[in-house]
PDB file of C-alpha atoms in Angstrom:
ATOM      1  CA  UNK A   1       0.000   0.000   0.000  1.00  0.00           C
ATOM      2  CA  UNK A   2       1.071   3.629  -0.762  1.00  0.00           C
ATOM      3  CA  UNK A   3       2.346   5.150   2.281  1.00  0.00           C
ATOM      4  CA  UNK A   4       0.886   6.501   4.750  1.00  0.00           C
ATOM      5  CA  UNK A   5      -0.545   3.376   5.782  1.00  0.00           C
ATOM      6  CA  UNK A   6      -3.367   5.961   7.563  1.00  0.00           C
ATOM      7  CA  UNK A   7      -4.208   9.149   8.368  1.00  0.00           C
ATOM      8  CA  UNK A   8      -3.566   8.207  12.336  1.00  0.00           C
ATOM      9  CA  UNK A   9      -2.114   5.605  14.595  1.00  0.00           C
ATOM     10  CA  UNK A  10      -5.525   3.837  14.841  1.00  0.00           C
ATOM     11  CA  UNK A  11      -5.799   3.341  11.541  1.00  0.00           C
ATOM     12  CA  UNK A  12      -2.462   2.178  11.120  1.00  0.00           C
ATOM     13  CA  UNK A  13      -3.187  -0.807  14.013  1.00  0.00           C
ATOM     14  CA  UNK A  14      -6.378  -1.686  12.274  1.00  0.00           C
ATOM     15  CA  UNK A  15      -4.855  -3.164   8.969  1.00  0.00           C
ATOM     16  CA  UNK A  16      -2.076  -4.215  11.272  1.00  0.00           C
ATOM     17  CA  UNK A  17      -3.985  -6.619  13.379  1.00  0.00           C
ATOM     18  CA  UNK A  18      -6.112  -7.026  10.176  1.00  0.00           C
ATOM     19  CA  UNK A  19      -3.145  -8.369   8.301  1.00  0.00           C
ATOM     20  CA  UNK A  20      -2.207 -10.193  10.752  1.00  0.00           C
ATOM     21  CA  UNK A  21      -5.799 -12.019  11.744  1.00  0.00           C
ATOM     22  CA  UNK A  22      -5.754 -13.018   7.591  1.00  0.00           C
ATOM     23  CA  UNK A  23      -2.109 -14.246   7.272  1.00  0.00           C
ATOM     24  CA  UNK A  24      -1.451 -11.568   4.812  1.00  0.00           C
ATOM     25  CA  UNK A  25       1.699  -9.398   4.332  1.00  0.00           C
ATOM     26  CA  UNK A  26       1.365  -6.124   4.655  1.00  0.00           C
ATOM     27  CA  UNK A  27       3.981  -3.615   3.165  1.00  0.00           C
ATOM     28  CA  UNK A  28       4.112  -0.030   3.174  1.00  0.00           C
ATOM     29  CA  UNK A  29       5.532   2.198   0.513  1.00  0.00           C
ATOM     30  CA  UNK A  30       8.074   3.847   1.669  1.00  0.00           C
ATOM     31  CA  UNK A  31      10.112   4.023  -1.791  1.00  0.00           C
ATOM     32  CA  UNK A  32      13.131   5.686  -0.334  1.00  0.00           C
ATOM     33  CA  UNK A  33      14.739   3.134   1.552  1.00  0.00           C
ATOM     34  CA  UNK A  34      15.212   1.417  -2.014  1.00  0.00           C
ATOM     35  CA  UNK A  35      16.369   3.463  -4.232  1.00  0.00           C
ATOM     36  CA  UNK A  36      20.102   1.979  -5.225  1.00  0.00           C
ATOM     37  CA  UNK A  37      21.528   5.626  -2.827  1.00  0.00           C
ATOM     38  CA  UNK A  38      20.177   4.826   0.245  1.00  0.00           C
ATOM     39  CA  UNK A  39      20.436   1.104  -0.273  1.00  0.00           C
ATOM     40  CA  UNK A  40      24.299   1.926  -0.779  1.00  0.00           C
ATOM     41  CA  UNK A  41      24.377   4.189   2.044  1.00  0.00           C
ATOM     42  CA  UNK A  42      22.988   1.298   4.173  1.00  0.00           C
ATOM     43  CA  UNK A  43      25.984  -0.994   2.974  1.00  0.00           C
ATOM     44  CA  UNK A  44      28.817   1.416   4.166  1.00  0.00           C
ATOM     45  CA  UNK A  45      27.052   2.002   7.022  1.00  0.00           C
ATOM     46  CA  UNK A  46      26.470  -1.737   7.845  1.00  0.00           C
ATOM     47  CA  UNK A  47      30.168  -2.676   6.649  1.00  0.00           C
ATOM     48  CA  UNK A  48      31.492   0.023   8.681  1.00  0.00           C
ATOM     49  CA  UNK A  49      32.914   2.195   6.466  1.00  0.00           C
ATOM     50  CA  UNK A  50      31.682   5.379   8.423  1.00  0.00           C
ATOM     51  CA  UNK A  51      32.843   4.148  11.461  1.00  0.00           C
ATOM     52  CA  UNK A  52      29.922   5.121  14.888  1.00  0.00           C
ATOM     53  CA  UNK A  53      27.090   6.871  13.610  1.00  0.00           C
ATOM     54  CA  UNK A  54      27.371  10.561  15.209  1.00  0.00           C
ATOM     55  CA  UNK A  55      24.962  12.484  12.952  1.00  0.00           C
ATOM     56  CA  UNK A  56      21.985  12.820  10.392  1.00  0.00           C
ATOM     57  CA  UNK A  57      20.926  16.147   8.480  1.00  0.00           C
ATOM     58  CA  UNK A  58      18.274  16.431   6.204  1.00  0.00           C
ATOM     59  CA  UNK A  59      16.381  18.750   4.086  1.00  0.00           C
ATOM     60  CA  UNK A  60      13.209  17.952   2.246  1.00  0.00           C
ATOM     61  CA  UNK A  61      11.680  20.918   0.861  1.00  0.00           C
ATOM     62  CA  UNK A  62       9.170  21.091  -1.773  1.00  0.00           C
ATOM     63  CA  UNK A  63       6.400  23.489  -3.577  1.00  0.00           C
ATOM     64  CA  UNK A  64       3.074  23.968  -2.370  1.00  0.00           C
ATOM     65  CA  UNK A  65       0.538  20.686  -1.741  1.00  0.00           C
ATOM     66  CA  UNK A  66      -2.658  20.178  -3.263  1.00  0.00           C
ATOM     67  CA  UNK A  67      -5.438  21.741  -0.575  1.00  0.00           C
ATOM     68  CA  UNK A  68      -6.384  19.262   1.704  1.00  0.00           C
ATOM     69  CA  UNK A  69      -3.180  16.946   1.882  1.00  0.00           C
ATOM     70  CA  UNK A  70      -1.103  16.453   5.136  1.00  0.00           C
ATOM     71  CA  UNK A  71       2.417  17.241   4.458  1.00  0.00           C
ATOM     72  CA  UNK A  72       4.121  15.725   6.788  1.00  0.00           C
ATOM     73  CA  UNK A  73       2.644  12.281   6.048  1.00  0.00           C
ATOM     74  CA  UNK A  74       2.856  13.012   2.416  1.00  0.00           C
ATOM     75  CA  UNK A  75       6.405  14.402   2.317  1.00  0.00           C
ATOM     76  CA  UNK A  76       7.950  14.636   5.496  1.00  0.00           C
ATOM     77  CA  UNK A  77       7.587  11.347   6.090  1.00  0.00           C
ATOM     78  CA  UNK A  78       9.880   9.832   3.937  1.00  0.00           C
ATOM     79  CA  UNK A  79      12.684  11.421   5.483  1.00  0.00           C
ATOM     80  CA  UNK A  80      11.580  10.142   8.887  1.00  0.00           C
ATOM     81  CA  UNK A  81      11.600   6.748   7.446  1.00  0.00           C
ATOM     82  CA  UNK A  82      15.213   7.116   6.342  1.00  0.00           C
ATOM     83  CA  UNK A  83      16.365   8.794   9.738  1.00  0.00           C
ATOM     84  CA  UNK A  84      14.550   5.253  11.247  1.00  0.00           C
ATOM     85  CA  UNK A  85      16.578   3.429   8.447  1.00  0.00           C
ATOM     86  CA  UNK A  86      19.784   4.409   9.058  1.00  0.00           C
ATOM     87  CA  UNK A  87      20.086   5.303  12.281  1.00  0.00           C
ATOM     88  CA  UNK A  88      17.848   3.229  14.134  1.00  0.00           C
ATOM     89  CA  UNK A  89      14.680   4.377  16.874  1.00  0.00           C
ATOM     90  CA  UNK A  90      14.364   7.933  18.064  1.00  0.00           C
ATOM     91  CA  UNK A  91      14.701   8.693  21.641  1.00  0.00           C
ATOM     92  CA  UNK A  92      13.153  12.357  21.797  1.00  0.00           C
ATOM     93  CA  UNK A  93      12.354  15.366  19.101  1.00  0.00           C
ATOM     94  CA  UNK A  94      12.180  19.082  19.776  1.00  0.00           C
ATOM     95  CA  UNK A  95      10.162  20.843  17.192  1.00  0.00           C
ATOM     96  CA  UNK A  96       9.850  24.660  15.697  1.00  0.00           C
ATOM     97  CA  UNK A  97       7.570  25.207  13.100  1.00  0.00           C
ATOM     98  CA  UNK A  98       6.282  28.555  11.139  1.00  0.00           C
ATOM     99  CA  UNK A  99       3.387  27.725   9.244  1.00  0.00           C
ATOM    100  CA  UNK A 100      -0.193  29.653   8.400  1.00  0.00           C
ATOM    101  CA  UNK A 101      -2.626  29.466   5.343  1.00  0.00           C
ATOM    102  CA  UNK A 102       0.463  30.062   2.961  1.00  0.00           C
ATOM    103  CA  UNK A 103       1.888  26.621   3.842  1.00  0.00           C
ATOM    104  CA  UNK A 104       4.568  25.076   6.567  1.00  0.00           C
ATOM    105  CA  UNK A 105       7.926  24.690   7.501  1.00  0.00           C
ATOM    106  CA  UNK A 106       9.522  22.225  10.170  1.00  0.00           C
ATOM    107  CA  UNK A 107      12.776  22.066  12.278  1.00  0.00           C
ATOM    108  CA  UNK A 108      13.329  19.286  13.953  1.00  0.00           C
ATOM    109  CA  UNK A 109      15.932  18.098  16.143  1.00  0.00           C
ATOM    110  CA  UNK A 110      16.094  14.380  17.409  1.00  0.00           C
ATOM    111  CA  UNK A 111      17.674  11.923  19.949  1.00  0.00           C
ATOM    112  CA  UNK A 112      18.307   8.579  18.353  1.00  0.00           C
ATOM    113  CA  UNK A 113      18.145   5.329  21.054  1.00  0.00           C
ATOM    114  CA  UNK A 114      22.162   4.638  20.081  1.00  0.00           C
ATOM    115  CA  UNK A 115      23.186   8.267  21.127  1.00  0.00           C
ATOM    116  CA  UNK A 116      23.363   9.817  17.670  1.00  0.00           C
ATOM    117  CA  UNK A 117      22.176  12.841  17.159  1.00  0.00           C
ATOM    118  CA  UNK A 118      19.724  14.578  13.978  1.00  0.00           C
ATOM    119  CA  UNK A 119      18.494  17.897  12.994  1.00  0.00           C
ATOM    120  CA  UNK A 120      16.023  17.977   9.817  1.00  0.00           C
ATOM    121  CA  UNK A 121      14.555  20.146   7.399  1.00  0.00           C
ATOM    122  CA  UNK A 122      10.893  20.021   6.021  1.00  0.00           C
ATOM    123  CA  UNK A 123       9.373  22.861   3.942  1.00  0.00           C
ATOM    124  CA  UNK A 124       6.676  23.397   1.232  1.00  0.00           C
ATOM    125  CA  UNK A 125       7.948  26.643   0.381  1.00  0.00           C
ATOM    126  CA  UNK A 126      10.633  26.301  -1.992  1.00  0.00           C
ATOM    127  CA  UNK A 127       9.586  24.576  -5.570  1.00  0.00           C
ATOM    128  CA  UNK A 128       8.987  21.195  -7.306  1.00  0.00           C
ATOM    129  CA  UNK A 129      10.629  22.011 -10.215  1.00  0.00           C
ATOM    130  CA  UNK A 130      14.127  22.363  -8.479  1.00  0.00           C
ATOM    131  CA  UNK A 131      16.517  20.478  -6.147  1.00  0.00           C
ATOM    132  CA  UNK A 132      14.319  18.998  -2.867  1.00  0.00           C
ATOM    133  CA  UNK A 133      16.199  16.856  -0.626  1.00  0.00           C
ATOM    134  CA  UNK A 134      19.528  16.011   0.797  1.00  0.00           C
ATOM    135  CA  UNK A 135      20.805  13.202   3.719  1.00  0.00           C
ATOM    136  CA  UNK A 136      24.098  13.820   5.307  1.00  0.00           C
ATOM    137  CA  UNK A 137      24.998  11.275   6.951  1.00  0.00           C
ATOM    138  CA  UNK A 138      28.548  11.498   9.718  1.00  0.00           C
ATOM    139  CA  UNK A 139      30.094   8.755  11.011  1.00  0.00           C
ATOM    140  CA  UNK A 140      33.469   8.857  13.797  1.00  0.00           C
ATOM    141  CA  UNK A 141      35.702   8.414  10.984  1.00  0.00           C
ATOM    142  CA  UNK A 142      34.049   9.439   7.418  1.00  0.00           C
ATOM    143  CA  UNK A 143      30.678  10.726   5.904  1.00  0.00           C
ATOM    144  CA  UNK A 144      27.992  10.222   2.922  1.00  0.00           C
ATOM    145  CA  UNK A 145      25.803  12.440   1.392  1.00  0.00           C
ATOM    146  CA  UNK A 146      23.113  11.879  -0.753  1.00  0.00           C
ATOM    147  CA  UNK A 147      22.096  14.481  -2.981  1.00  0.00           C
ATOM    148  CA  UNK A 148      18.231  14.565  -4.638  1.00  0.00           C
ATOM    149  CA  UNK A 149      18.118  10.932  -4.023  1.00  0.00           C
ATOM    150  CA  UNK A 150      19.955  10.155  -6.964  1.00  0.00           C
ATOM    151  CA  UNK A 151      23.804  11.046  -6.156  1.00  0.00           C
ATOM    152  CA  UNK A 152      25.587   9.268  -3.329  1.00  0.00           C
ATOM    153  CA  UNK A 153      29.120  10.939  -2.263  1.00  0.00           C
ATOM    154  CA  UNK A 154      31.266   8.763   0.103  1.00  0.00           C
ATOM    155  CA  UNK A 155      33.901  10.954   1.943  1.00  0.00           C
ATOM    156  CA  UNK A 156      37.144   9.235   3.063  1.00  0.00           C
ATOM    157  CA  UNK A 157      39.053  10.900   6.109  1.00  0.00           C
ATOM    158  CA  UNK A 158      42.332   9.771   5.587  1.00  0.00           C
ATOM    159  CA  UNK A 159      42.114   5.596   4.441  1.00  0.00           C
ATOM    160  CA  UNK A 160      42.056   3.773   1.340  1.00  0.00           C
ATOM    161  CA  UNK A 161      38.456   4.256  -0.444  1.00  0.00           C
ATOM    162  CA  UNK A 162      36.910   1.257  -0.988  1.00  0.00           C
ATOM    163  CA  UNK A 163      40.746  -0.254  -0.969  1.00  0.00           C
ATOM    164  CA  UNK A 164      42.087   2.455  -3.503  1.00  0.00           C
ATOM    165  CA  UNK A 165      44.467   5.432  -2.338  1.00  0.00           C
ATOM    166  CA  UNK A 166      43.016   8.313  -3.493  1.00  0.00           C
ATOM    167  CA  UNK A 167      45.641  11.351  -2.763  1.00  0.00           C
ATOM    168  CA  UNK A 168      43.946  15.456  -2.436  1.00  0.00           C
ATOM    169  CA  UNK A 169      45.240  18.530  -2.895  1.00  0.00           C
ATOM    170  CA  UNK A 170      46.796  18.613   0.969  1.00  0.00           C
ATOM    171  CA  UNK A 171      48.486  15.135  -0.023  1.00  0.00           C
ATOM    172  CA  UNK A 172      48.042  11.864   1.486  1.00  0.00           C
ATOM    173  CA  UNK A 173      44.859   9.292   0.995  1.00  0.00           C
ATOM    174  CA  UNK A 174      42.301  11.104   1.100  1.00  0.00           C
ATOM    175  CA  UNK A 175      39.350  11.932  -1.389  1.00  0.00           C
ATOM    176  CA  UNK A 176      35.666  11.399  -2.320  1.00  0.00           C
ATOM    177  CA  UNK A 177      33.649   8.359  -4.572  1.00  0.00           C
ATOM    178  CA  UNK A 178      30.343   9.433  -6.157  1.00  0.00           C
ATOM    179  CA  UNK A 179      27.583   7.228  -7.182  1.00  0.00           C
ATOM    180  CA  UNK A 180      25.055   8.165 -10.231  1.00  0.00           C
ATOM    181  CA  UNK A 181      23.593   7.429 -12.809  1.00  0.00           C
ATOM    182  CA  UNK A 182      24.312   7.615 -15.842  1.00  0.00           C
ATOM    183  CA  UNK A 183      21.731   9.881 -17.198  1.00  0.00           C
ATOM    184  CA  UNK A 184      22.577   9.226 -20.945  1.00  0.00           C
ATOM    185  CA  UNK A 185      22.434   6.006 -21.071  1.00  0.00           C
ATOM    186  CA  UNK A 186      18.680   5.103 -21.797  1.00  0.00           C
ATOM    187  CA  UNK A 187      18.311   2.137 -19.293  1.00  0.00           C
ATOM    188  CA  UNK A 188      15.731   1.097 -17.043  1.00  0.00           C
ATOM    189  CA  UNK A 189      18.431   1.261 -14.086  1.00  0.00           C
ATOM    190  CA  UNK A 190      18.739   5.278 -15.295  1.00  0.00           C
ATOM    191  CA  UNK A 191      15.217   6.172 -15.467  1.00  0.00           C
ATOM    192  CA  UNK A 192      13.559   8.060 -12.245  1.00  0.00           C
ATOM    193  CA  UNK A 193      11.783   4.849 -11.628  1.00  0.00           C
ATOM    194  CA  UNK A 194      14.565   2.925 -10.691  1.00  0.00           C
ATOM    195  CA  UNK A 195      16.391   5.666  -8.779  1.00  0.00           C
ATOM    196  CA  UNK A 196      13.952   6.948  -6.961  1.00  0.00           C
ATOM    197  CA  UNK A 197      13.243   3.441  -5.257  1.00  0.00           C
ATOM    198  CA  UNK A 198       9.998   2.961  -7.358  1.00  0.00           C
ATOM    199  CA  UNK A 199      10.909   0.058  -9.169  1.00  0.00           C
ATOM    200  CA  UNK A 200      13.091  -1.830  -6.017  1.00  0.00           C
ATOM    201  CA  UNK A 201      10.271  -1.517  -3.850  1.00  0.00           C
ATOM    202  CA  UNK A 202       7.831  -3.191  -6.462  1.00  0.00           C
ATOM    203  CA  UNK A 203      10.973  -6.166  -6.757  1.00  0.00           C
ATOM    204  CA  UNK A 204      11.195  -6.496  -2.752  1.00  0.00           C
ATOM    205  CA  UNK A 205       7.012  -7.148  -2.617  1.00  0.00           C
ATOM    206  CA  UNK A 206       6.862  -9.672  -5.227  1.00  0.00           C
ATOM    207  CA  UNK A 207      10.153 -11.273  -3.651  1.00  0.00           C
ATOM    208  CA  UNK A 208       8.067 -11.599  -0.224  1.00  0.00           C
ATOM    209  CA  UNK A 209       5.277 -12.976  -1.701  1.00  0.00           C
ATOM    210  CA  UNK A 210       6.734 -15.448  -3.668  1.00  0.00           C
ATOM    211  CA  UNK A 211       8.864 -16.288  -0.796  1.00  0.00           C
ATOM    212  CA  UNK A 212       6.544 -15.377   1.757  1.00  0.00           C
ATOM    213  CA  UNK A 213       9.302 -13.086   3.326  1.00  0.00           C
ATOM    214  CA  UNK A 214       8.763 -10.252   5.892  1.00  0.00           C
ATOM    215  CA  UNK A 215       8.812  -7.033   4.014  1.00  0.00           C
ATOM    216  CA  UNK A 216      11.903  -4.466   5.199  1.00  0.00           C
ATOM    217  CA  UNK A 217       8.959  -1.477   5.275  1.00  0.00           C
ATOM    218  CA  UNK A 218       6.040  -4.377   6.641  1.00  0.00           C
ATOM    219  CA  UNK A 219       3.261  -2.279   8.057  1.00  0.00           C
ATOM    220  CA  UNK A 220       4.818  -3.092  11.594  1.00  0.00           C
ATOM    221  CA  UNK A 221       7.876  -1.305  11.016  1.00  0.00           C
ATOM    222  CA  UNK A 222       5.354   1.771   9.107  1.00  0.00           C
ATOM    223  CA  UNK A 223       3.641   2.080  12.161  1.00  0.00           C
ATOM    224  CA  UNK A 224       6.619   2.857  14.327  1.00  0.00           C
ATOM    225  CA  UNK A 225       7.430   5.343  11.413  1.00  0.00           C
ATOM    226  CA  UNK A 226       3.692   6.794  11.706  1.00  0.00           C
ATOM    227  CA  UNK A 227       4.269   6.886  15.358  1.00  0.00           C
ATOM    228  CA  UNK A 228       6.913   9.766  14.843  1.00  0.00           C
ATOM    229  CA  UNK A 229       4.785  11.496  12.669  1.00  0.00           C
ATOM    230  CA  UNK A 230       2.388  11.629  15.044  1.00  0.00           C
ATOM    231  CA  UNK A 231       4.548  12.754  17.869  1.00  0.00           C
ATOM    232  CA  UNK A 232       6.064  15.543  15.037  1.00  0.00           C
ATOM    233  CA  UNK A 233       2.024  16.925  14.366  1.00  0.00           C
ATOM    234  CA  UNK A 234       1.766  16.919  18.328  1.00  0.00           C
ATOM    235  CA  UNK A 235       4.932  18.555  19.337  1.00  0.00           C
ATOM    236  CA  UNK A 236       4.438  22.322  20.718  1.00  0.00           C
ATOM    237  CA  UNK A 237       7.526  25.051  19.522  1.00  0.00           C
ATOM    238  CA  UNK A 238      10.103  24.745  22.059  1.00  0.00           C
ATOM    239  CA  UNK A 239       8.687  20.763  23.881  1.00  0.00           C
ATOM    240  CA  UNK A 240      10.716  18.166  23.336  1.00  0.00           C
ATOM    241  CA  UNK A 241       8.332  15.155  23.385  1.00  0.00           C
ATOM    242  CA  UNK A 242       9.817  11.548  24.511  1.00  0.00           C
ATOM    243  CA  UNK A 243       8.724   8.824  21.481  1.00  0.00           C
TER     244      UNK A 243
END
């Protein structure tokens, strides 16, 4: 199902314990987490190539919604996800928001379980027709960002990248590897489908089901996702909120 799951938590727990009563799997859409960037990101973080996750950054900041849409479950939400993704639960957030009838714009700060820190970015004041997101991602000893959700920059600290030297301007190994793709070459593994985790997502369903698998983004996991959400709508300027 296209995320979110529901418009609240109740909702969410119905088709949960529906899902569950019926034997059925249950996935949520949250595209992101499969798009080849983030699913790359997750490998250097799981093989250690960042070293102790310290710190995430975000921005997600888009043009105006259609009236009557939620933004933060719409958009925000994906980045949420990710933050869950990478880092693991959240702790606590802290919230400032501006927002009136010509739309809304988040800061939010959060506590992750493992001691890492966050601060994101969520706005529906800038445009859809230019750049909208970044991840920064900091480890103790390097750092990834991921640009538009289609560019993934690995930044070495002073090893071997990958196992080659790679020597900068200030001399010894240090330097940079950037994944893409390669927008001129007309393949399915280019198009926006692919990259934007569209296409990986659809693969990872049909995977479960054939091989009746737990999906990654099952609508257990969503719901711990929704529960952020829902403590981001709730959170007052200046409370921090436990989640």
């Amino acid at each position: 199902m296209e995320k979110p799951p529901s418009r609240d938590i109740e909702g969410t727990e119905r088709i949960m314990g529906e899902s569950g009563r019926a034997g059925k799997i249950a996935m949520v859409g949250f595209q992101r987490r499969y798009s080849p960037v983030c699913i790359k990101a997750k490998e250097l973080i799981q093989g250690n190539k960042l070293g102790g996750l310290r710190h995430i950054q975000t921005k997600l900041c888009t043009g105006r919604m259609i009236s009557g849409e939620d933004f933060i479950l719409e958009i925000g939400i994906h980045h949420l996800d990710l933050a869950r993704f990478f880092f693991g639960e959240v702790d606590s957030l802290f919230v400032h928001s501006y927002s009136g009838s010509w739309g809304e714009s988040y800061s939010v700060n959060l506590k992750f379980k493992n001691g890492a820190i966050g601060s994101m970015m969520f706005s529906d004041q800038q445009s859809w027709l230019y750049h909208n997101e970044r991840v920064e991602i900091t480890g103790s000893g390097n750092f990834i960002e991921i640009d538009n959700a289609a560019r993934l920059t690995y930044f070495d600290q002073g090893a071997d990248i990958l196992g080659v030297a790679v020597s900068s301007l200030f001399g010894g190994r240090r330097g940079k590897v950037v994944w893409e793709p390669n927008t001129a070459c007309l393949t399915a593994e280019n198009s926006h489908f692919y990259q934007s985790g569209i296409i990986g997502e659809l693969r990872h369903f049909c995977d479960c089901v054939l091989n009746h698998k737990n999906p990654q983004t099952s609508i257990e996991d969503a719901h711990r996702t929704m529960l952020l959400a829902m403590q981001l709508r709730k959170a007052v300027a200046g409370s921090p909120l436990s989640y």
